[in-house]
């Protein structure tokens, strides 16, 4: 028997694929979320797109009752640290990525997927893990060569957390409360905490 054409092989492979497992969602859980551009292509091409995504994140977070501990935009992906009092992570992420993807495609005359499959989420299981995720996100632009210090990067929560930029409505100060009940002391300690790994990220 002759080998079937390539398209038939692909069709056969499609038939036997297993369905994607359901994402486990727990009320009150904290997630470290990553969303990447399809084929790792850019998803933010201008400051206007960064602003629009943050505006829409603000609306989704407030309506879904999310507690957003931190965020960072890179060129081709973004990270969020989110606590979900209700088991609505997937619903909220569909809203967040769905509208942004539509607007991005209209703006650039593109078709197809903007994002690479489903978002990735990892359950945060302790305060130490939460802090490491926040520090990882803050230092991501440094590792990517986009800046020398996270304070230089406008598209993250770092500047708001340490008090050098206005705080978005959706951004929680829960990270700072892990350092001190005094906000100024907490900001200094968080800055020191992030800078302790700065040389390793550079």
PDB file of C-alpha atoms in Angstrom:
ATOM      1  CA  UNK A   1       0.000   0.000   0.000  1.00  0.00           C
ATOM      2  CA  UNK A   2       1.332   3.406  -0.915  1.00  0.00           C
ATOM      3  CA  UNK A   3       2.113   5.880   1.816  1.00  0.00           C
ATOM      4  CA  UNK A   4      -0.787   8.328   2.157  1.00  0.00           C
ATOM      5  CA  UNK A   5      -0.249  11.961   1.149  1.00  0.00           C
ATOM      6  CA  UNK A   6       1.033  14.345   3.790  1.00  0.00           C
ATOM      7  CA  UNK A   7      -2.360  15.963   4.338  1.00  0.00           C
ATOM      8  CA  UNK A   8      -3.909  12.592   5.078  1.00  0.00           C
ATOM      9  CA  UNK A   9      -1.229  11.906   7.661  1.00  0.00           C
ATOM     10  CA  UNK A  10      -2.005  15.209   9.308  1.00  0.00           C
ATOM     11  CA  UNK A  11      -5.736  14.487   9.225  1.00  0.00           C
ATOM     12  CA  UNK A  12      -5.196  11.086  10.816  1.00  0.00           C
ATOM     13  CA  UNK A  13      -3.068  12.645  13.531  1.00  0.00           C
ATOM     14  CA  UNK A  14      -5.797  15.141  14.247  1.00  0.00           C
ATOM     15  CA  UNK A  15      -8.406  12.413  14.740  1.00  0.00           C
ATOM     16  CA  UNK A  16      -6.474  10.615  17.477  1.00  0.00           C
ATOM     17  CA  UNK A  17      -5.561  13.668  19.533  1.00  0.00           C
ATOM     18  CA  UNK A  18      -6.781  13.544  23.110  1.00  0.00           C
ATOM     19  CA  UNK A  19      -8.955  16.391  24.362  1.00  0.00           C
ATOM     20  CA  UNK A  20      -7.218  19.034  26.431  1.00  0.00           C
ATOM     21  CA  UNK A  21      -7.494  18.369  30.173  1.00  0.00           C
ATOM     22  CA  UNK A  22      -9.771  20.653  32.126  1.00  0.00           C
ATOM     23  CA  UNK A  23      -7.960  23.381  34.021  1.00  0.00           C
ATOM     24  CA  UNK A  24      -8.362  22.959  37.780  1.00  0.00           C
ATOM     25  CA  UNK A  25      -9.663  26.184  39.321  1.00  0.00           C
ATOM     26  CA  UNK A  26      -9.997  26.736  43.043  1.00  0.00           C
ATOM     27  CA  UNK A  27     -11.664  29.671  44.817  1.00  0.00           C
ATOM     28  CA  UNK A  28      -9.036  31.814  46.519  1.00  0.00           C
ATOM     29  CA  UNK A  29      -6.128  30.300  44.588  1.00  0.00           C
ATOM     30  CA  UNK A  30      -3.174  32.370  43.366  1.00  0.00           C
ATOM     31  CA  UNK A  31      -1.814  31.759  39.857  1.00  0.00           C
ATOM     32  CA  UNK A  32       1.327  32.785  38.014  1.00  0.00           C
ATOM     33  CA  UNK A  33       0.111  33.277  34.459  1.00  0.00           C
ATOM     34  CA  UNK A  34       2.051  33.459  31.201  1.00  0.00           C
ATOM     35  CA  UNK A  35       0.553  34.298  27.806  1.00  0.00           C
ATOM     36  CA  UNK A  36       2.786  34.258  24.713  1.00  0.00           C
ATOM     37  CA  UNK A  37       2.339  35.508  21.196  1.00  0.00           C
ATOM     38  CA  UNK A  38       1.639  32.911  18.533  1.00  0.00           C
ATOM     39  CA  UNK A  39       4.955  31.579  17.187  1.00  0.00           C
ATOM     40  CA  UNK A  40       6.533  33.882  19.801  1.00  0.00           C
ATOM     41  CA  UNK A  41       5.701  36.899  17.664  1.00  0.00           C
ATOM     42  CA  UNK A  42       5.223  40.359  19.249  1.00  0.00           C
ATOM     43  CA  UNK A  43       1.882  41.132  20.849  1.00  0.00           C
ATOM     44  CA  UNK A  44       2.740  44.710  21.840  1.00  0.00           C
ATOM     45  CA  UNK A  45       3.979  46.904  19.013  1.00  0.00           C
ATOM     46  CA  UNK A  46       3.311  50.348  20.490  1.00  0.00           C
ATOM     47  CA  UNK A  47       2.701  52.191  23.722  1.00  0.00           C
ATOM     48  CA  UNK A  48      -0.969  52.491  22.760  1.00  0.00           C
ATOM     49  CA  UNK A  49      -1.273  48.699  22.778  1.00  0.00           C
ATOM     50  CA  UNK A  50       0.339  48.457  26.206  1.00  0.00           C
ATOM     51  CA  UNK A  51      -2.114  51.071  27.481  1.00  0.00           C
ATOM     52  CA  UNK A  52      -5.113  49.353  25.913  1.00  0.00           C
ATOM     53  CA  UNK A  53      -4.173  45.990  27.409  1.00  0.00           C
ATOM     54  CA  UNK A  54      -3.810  47.533  30.872  1.00  0.00           C
ATOM     55  CA  UNK A  55      -7.124  49.365  30.497  1.00  0.00           C
ATOM     56  CA  UNK A  56      -8.852  46.119  29.556  1.00  0.00           C
ATOM     57  CA  UNK A  57      -7.035  44.181  32.311  1.00  0.00           C
ATOM     58  CA  UNK A  58      -8.316  46.785  34.766  1.00  0.00           C
ATOM     59  CA  UNK A  59     -11.903  46.213  33.654  1.00  0.00           C
ATOM     60  CA  UNK A  60     -11.660  42.402  33.575  1.00  0.00           C
ATOM     61  CA  UNK A  61      -9.948  42.245  36.973  1.00  0.00           C
ATOM     62  CA  UNK A  62     -12.514  44.489  38.628  1.00  0.00           C
ATOM     63  CA  UNK A  63     -15.501  42.693  37.091  1.00  0.00           C
ATOM     64  CA  UNK A  64     -14.110  39.209  37.799  1.00  0.00           C
ATOM     65  CA  UNK A  65     -13.063  40.335  41.317  1.00  0.00           C
ATOM     66  CA  UNK A  66      -9.444  39.349  40.735  1.00  0.00           C
ATOM     67  CA  UNK A  67      -6.682  40.476  43.062  1.00  0.00           C
ATOM     68  CA  UNK A  68      -3.721  41.251  40.800  1.00  0.00           C
ATOM     69  CA  UNK A  69      -0.447  41.226  42.733  1.00  0.00           C
ATOM     70  CA  UNK A  70       1.843  42.022  39.808  1.00  0.00           C
ATOM     71  CA  UNK A  71       2.053  42.193  36.033  1.00  0.00           C
ATOM     72  CA  UNK A  72       4.671  42.728  33.362  1.00  0.00           C
ATOM     73  CA  UNK A  73       4.474  43.202  29.609  1.00  0.00           C
ATOM     74  CA  UNK A  74       7.382  42.072  27.461  1.00  0.00           C
ATOM     75  CA  UNK A  75       7.429  42.300  23.675  1.00  0.00           C
ATOM     76  CA  UNK A  76       5.948  38.899  22.855  1.00  0.00           C
ATOM     77  CA  UNK A  77       4.394  37.802  26.149  1.00  0.00           C
ATOM     78  CA  UNK A  78       3.064  38.966  29.488  1.00  0.00           C
ATOM     79  CA  UNK A  79       2.913  37.653  33.054  1.00  0.00           C
ATOM     80  CA  UNK A  80       0.286  38.119  35.744  1.00  0.00           C
ATOM     81  CA  UNK A  81       0.166  37.145  39.406  1.00  0.00           C
ATOM     82  CA  UNK A  82      -3.529  36.826  40.240  1.00  0.00           C
ATOM     83  CA  UNK A  83      -5.636  35.652  43.157  1.00  0.00           C
ATOM     84  CA  UNK A  84      -9.117  34.534  42.118  1.00  0.00           C
ATOM     85  CA  UNK A  85     -11.685  34.611  44.959  1.00  0.00           C
ATOM     86  CA  UNK A  86     -14.041  32.803  42.556  1.00  0.00           C
ATOM     87  CA  UNK A  87     -13.084  29.864  40.273  1.00  0.00           C
ATOM     88  CA  UNK A  88     -13.181  32.091  37.192  1.00  0.00           C
ATOM     89  CA  UNK A  89      -9.587  32.205  35.928  1.00  0.00           C
ATOM     90  CA  UNK A  90     -10.354  30.675  32.531  1.00  0.00           C
ATOM     91  CA  UNK A  91     -13.415  32.855  32.013  1.00  0.00           C
ATOM     92  CA  UNK A  92     -11.475  36.010  32.821  1.00  0.00           C
ATOM     93  CA  UNK A  93      -8.501  35.064  30.657  1.00  0.00           C
ATOM     94  CA  UNK A  94     -10.791  34.316  27.715  1.00  0.00           C
ATOM     95  CA  UNK A  95     -12.183  37.827  28.075  1.00  0.00           C
ATOM     96  CA  UNK A  96      -8.755  39.417  28.505  1.00  0.00           C
ATOM     97  CA  UNK A  97      -7.042  37.658  25.616  1.00  0.00           C
ATOM     98  CA  UNK A  98     -10.122  37.475  23.396  1.00  0.00           C
ATOM     99  CA  UNK A  99     -10.838  41.186  23.079  1.00  0.00           C
ATOM    100  CA  UNK A 100      -7.179  42.155  22.992  1.00  0.00           C
ATOM    101  CA  UNK A 101      -6.523  39.667  20.183  1.00  0.00           C
ATOM    102  CA  UNK A 102      -9.455  41.018  18.173  1.00  0.00           C
ATOM    103  CA  UNK A 103      -8.326  44.620  18.566  1.00  0.00           C
ATOM    104  CA  UNK A 104      -4.703  43.735  17.740  1.00  0.00           C
ATOM    105  CA  UNK A 105      -5.741  41.958  14.533  1.00  0.00           C
ATOM    106  CA  UNK A 106      -8.019  44.793  13.426  1.00  0.00           C
ATOM    107  CA  UNK A 107      -5.335  47.360  14.159  1.00  0.00           C
ATOM    108  CA  UNK A 108      -2.685  45.534  12.104  1.00  0.00           C
ATOM    109  CA  UNK A 109      -4.870  43.901   9.468  1.00  0.00           C
ATOM    110  CA  UNK A 110      -3.987  40.400  10.666  1.00  0.00           C
ATOM    111  CA  UNK A 111      -5.989  37.189  10.703  1.00  0.00           C
ATOM    112  CA  UNK A 112      -5.739  34.148  12.955  1.00  0.00           C
ATOM    113  CA  UNK A 113      -4.504  33.620  16.473  1.00  0.00           C
ATOM    114  CA  UNK A 114      -2.608  36.357  18.286  1.00  0.00           C
ATOM    115  CA  UNK A 115      -1.741  34.147  21.253  1.00  0.00           C
ATOM    116  CA  UNK A 116       0.029  30.796  21.367  1.00  0.00           C
ATOM    117  CA  UNK A 117      -2.642  28.334  22.450  1.00  0.00           C
ATOM    118  CA  UNK A 118      -4.069  28.519  25.947  1.00  0.00           C
ATOM    119  CA  UNK A 119      -2.471  30.651  28.601  1.00  0.00           C
ATOM    120  CA  UNK A 120      -0.126  28.855  30.994  1.00  0.00           C
ATOM    121  CA  UNK A 121      -0.878  28.991  34.711  1.00  0.00           C
ATOM    122  CA  UNK A 122       0.996  27.647  37.689  1.00  0.00           C
ATOM    123  CA  UNK A 123      -0.505  27.445  41.151  1.00  0.00           C
ATOM    124  CA  UNK A 124       1.349  29.532  43.750  1.00  0.00           C
ATOM    125  CA  UNK A 125       1.524  27.492  46.929  1.00  0.00           C
ATOM    126  CA  UNK A 126       3.275  29.689  49.509  1.00  0.00           C
ATOM    127  CA  UNK A 127       4.203  33.280  50.344  1.00  0.00           C
ATOM    128  CA  UNK A 128       7.834  32.559  49.448  1.00  0.00           C
ATOM    129  CA  UNK A 129       6.741  31.231  46.053  1.00  0.00           C
ATOM    130  CA  UNK A 130       4.568  34.314  45.522  1.00  0.00           C
ATOM    131  CA  UNK A 131       7.486  36.644  46.218  1.00  0.00           C
ATOM    132  CA  UNK A 132       9.805  34.729  43.897  1.00  0.00           C
ATOM    133  CA  UNK A 133       7.238  34.899  41.089  1.00  0.00           C
ATOM    134  CA  UNK A 134       6.847  38.655  41.579  1.00  0.00           C
ATOM    135  CA  UNK A 135      10.612  39.176  41.568  1.00  0.00           C
ATOM    136  CA  UNK A 136      10.993  36.967  38.500  1.00  0.00           C
ATOM    137  CA  UNK A 137       8.423  39.061  36.641  1.00  0.00           C
ATOM    138  CA  UNK A 138       9.988  42.371  37.693  1.00  0.00           C
ATOM    139  CA  UNK A 139      13.423  41.256  36.469  1.00  0.00           C
ATOM    140  CA  UNK A 140      12.122  39.782  33.216  1.00  0.00           C
ATOM    141  CA  UNK A 141      12.710  42.986  31.183  1.00  0.00           C
ATOM    142  CA  UNK A 142      16.301  43.078  32.468  1.00  0.00           C
ATOM    143  CA  UNK A 143      16.895  39.471  31.430  1.00  0.00           C
ATOM    144  CA  UNK A 144      15.406  40.283  28.013  1.00  0.00           C
ATOM    145  CA  UNK A 145      17.860  43.176  27.554  1.00  0.00           C
ATOM    146  CA  UNK A 146      15.091  45.786  27.474  1.00  0.00           C
ATOM    147  CA  UNK A 147      16.458  47.794  30.408  1.00  0.00           C
ATOM    148  CA  UNK A 148      19.199  47.762  33.025  1.00  0.00           C
ATOM    149  CA  UNK A 149      16.917  48.096  36.049  1.00  0.00           C
ATOM    150  CA  UNK A 150      13.194  47.283  36.408  1.00  0.00           C
ATOM    151  CA  UNK A 151      12.519  50.874  37.455  1.00  0.00           C
ATOM    152  CA  UNK A 152      13.275  51.872  33.848  1.00  0.00           C
ATOM    153  CA  UNK A 153      10.551  49.615  32.408  1.00  0.00           C
ATOM    154  CA  UNK A 154       7.171  51.354  32.204  1.00  0.00           C
ATOM    155  CA  UNK A 155       5.108  48.262  31.441  1.00  0.00           C
ATOM    156  CA  UNK A 156       5.135  46.457  34.761  1.00  0.00           C
ATOM    157  CA  UNK A 157       3.764  46.853  38.272  1.00  0.00           C
ATOM    158  CA  UNK A 158       7.222  47.411  39.785  1.00  0.00           C
ATOM    159  CA  UNK A 159       7.220  51.211  39.550  1.00  0.00           C
ATOM    160  CA  UNK A 160       3.766  51.441  41.121  1.00  0.00           C
ATOM    161  CA  UNK A 161       4.671  49.037  43.916  1.00  0.00           C
ATOM    162  CA  UNK A 162       7.736  51.027  44.945  1.00  0.00           C
ATOM    163  CA  UNK A 163       5.826  54.321  44.711  1.00  0.00           C
ATOM    164  CA  UNK A 164       7.401  56.070  41.712  1.00  0.00           C
ATOM    165  CA  UNK A 165       4.354  55.733  39.423  1.00  0.00           C
ATOM    166  CA  UNK A 166       0.567  55.866  39.982  1.00  0.00           C
ATOM    167  CA  UNK A 167      -1.034  52.597  41.049  1.00  0.00           C
ATOM    168  CA  UNK A 168      -3.610  51.146  38.635  1.00  0.00           C
ATOM    169  CA  UNK A 169      -6.996  50.499  40.235  1.00  0.00           C
ATOM    170  CA  UNK A 170      -6.680  46.744  39.681  1.00  0.00           C
ATOM    171  CA  UNK A 171      -3.263  46.413  41.351  1.00  0.00           C
ATOM    172  CA  UNK A 172      -3.245  45.011  44.879  1.00  0.00           C
ATOM    173  CA  UNK A 173      -0.643  45.958  47.487  1.00  0.00           C
ATOM    174  CA  UNK A 174      -0.690  42.418  48.853  1.00  0.00           C
ATOM    175  CA  UNK A 175       2.963  41.873  47.912  1.00  0.00           C
ATOM    176  CA  UNK A 176       4.044  44.869  49.997  1.00  0.00           C
ATOM    177  CA  UNK A 177       2.021  43.725  53.014  1.00  0.00           C
ATOM    178  CA  UNK A 178       4.246  40.648  53.183  1.00  0.00           C
ATOM    179  CA  UNK A 179       7.157  42.948  54.075  1.00  0.00           C
ATOM    180  CA  UNK A 180       5.656  45.484  56.479  1.00  0.00           C
ATOM    181  CA  UNK A 181       2.405  47.163  57.469  1.00  0.00           C
ATOM    182  CA  UNK A 182       4.192  50.495  56.993  1.00  0.00           C
ATOM    183  CA  UNK A 183       3.864  51.232  53.276  1.00  0.00           C
ATOM    184  CA  UNK A 184       7.087  53.229  52.866  1.00  0.00           C
ATOM    185  CA  UNK A 185       9.133  50.653  54.725  1.00  0.00           C
ATOM    186  CA  UNK A 186       7.531  47.873  52.706  1.00  0.00           C
ATOM    187  CA  UNK A 187       8.411  49.651  49.447  1.00  0.00           C
ATOM    188  CA  UNK A 188      12.054  50.032  50.463  1.00  0.00           C
ATOM    189  CA  UNK A 189      12.255  46.386  51.488  1.00  0.00           C
ATOM    190  CA  UNK A 190      10.620  45.197  48.272  1.00  0.00           C
ATOM    191  CA  UNK A 191      13.054  47.281  46.216  1.00  0.00           C
ATOM    192  CA  UNK A 192      15.950  45.699  48.102  1.00  0.00           C
ATOM    193  CA  UNK A 193      14.420  42.243  47.625  1.00  0.00           C
ATOM    194  CA  UNK A 194      14.259  42.685  43.840  1.00  0.00           C
ATOM    195  CA  UNK A 195      17.688  44.315  43.578  1.00  0.00           C
ATOM    196  CA  UNK A 196      19.252  41.386  45.452  1.00  0.00           C
ATOM    197  CA  UNK A 197      18.900  39.367  42.201  1.00  0.00           C
ATOM    198  CA  UNK A 198      19.583  42.207  39.769  1.00  0.00           C
ATOM    199  CA  UNK A 199      23.154  41.219  38.931  1.00  0.00           C
ATOM    200  CA  UNK A 200      22.085  37.656  38.170  1.00  0.00           C
ATOM    201  CA  UNK A 201      19.416  38.933  35.760  1.00  0.00           C
ATOM    202  CA  UNK A 202      21.661  41.380  33.907  1.00  0.00           C
TER     203      UNK A 202
END
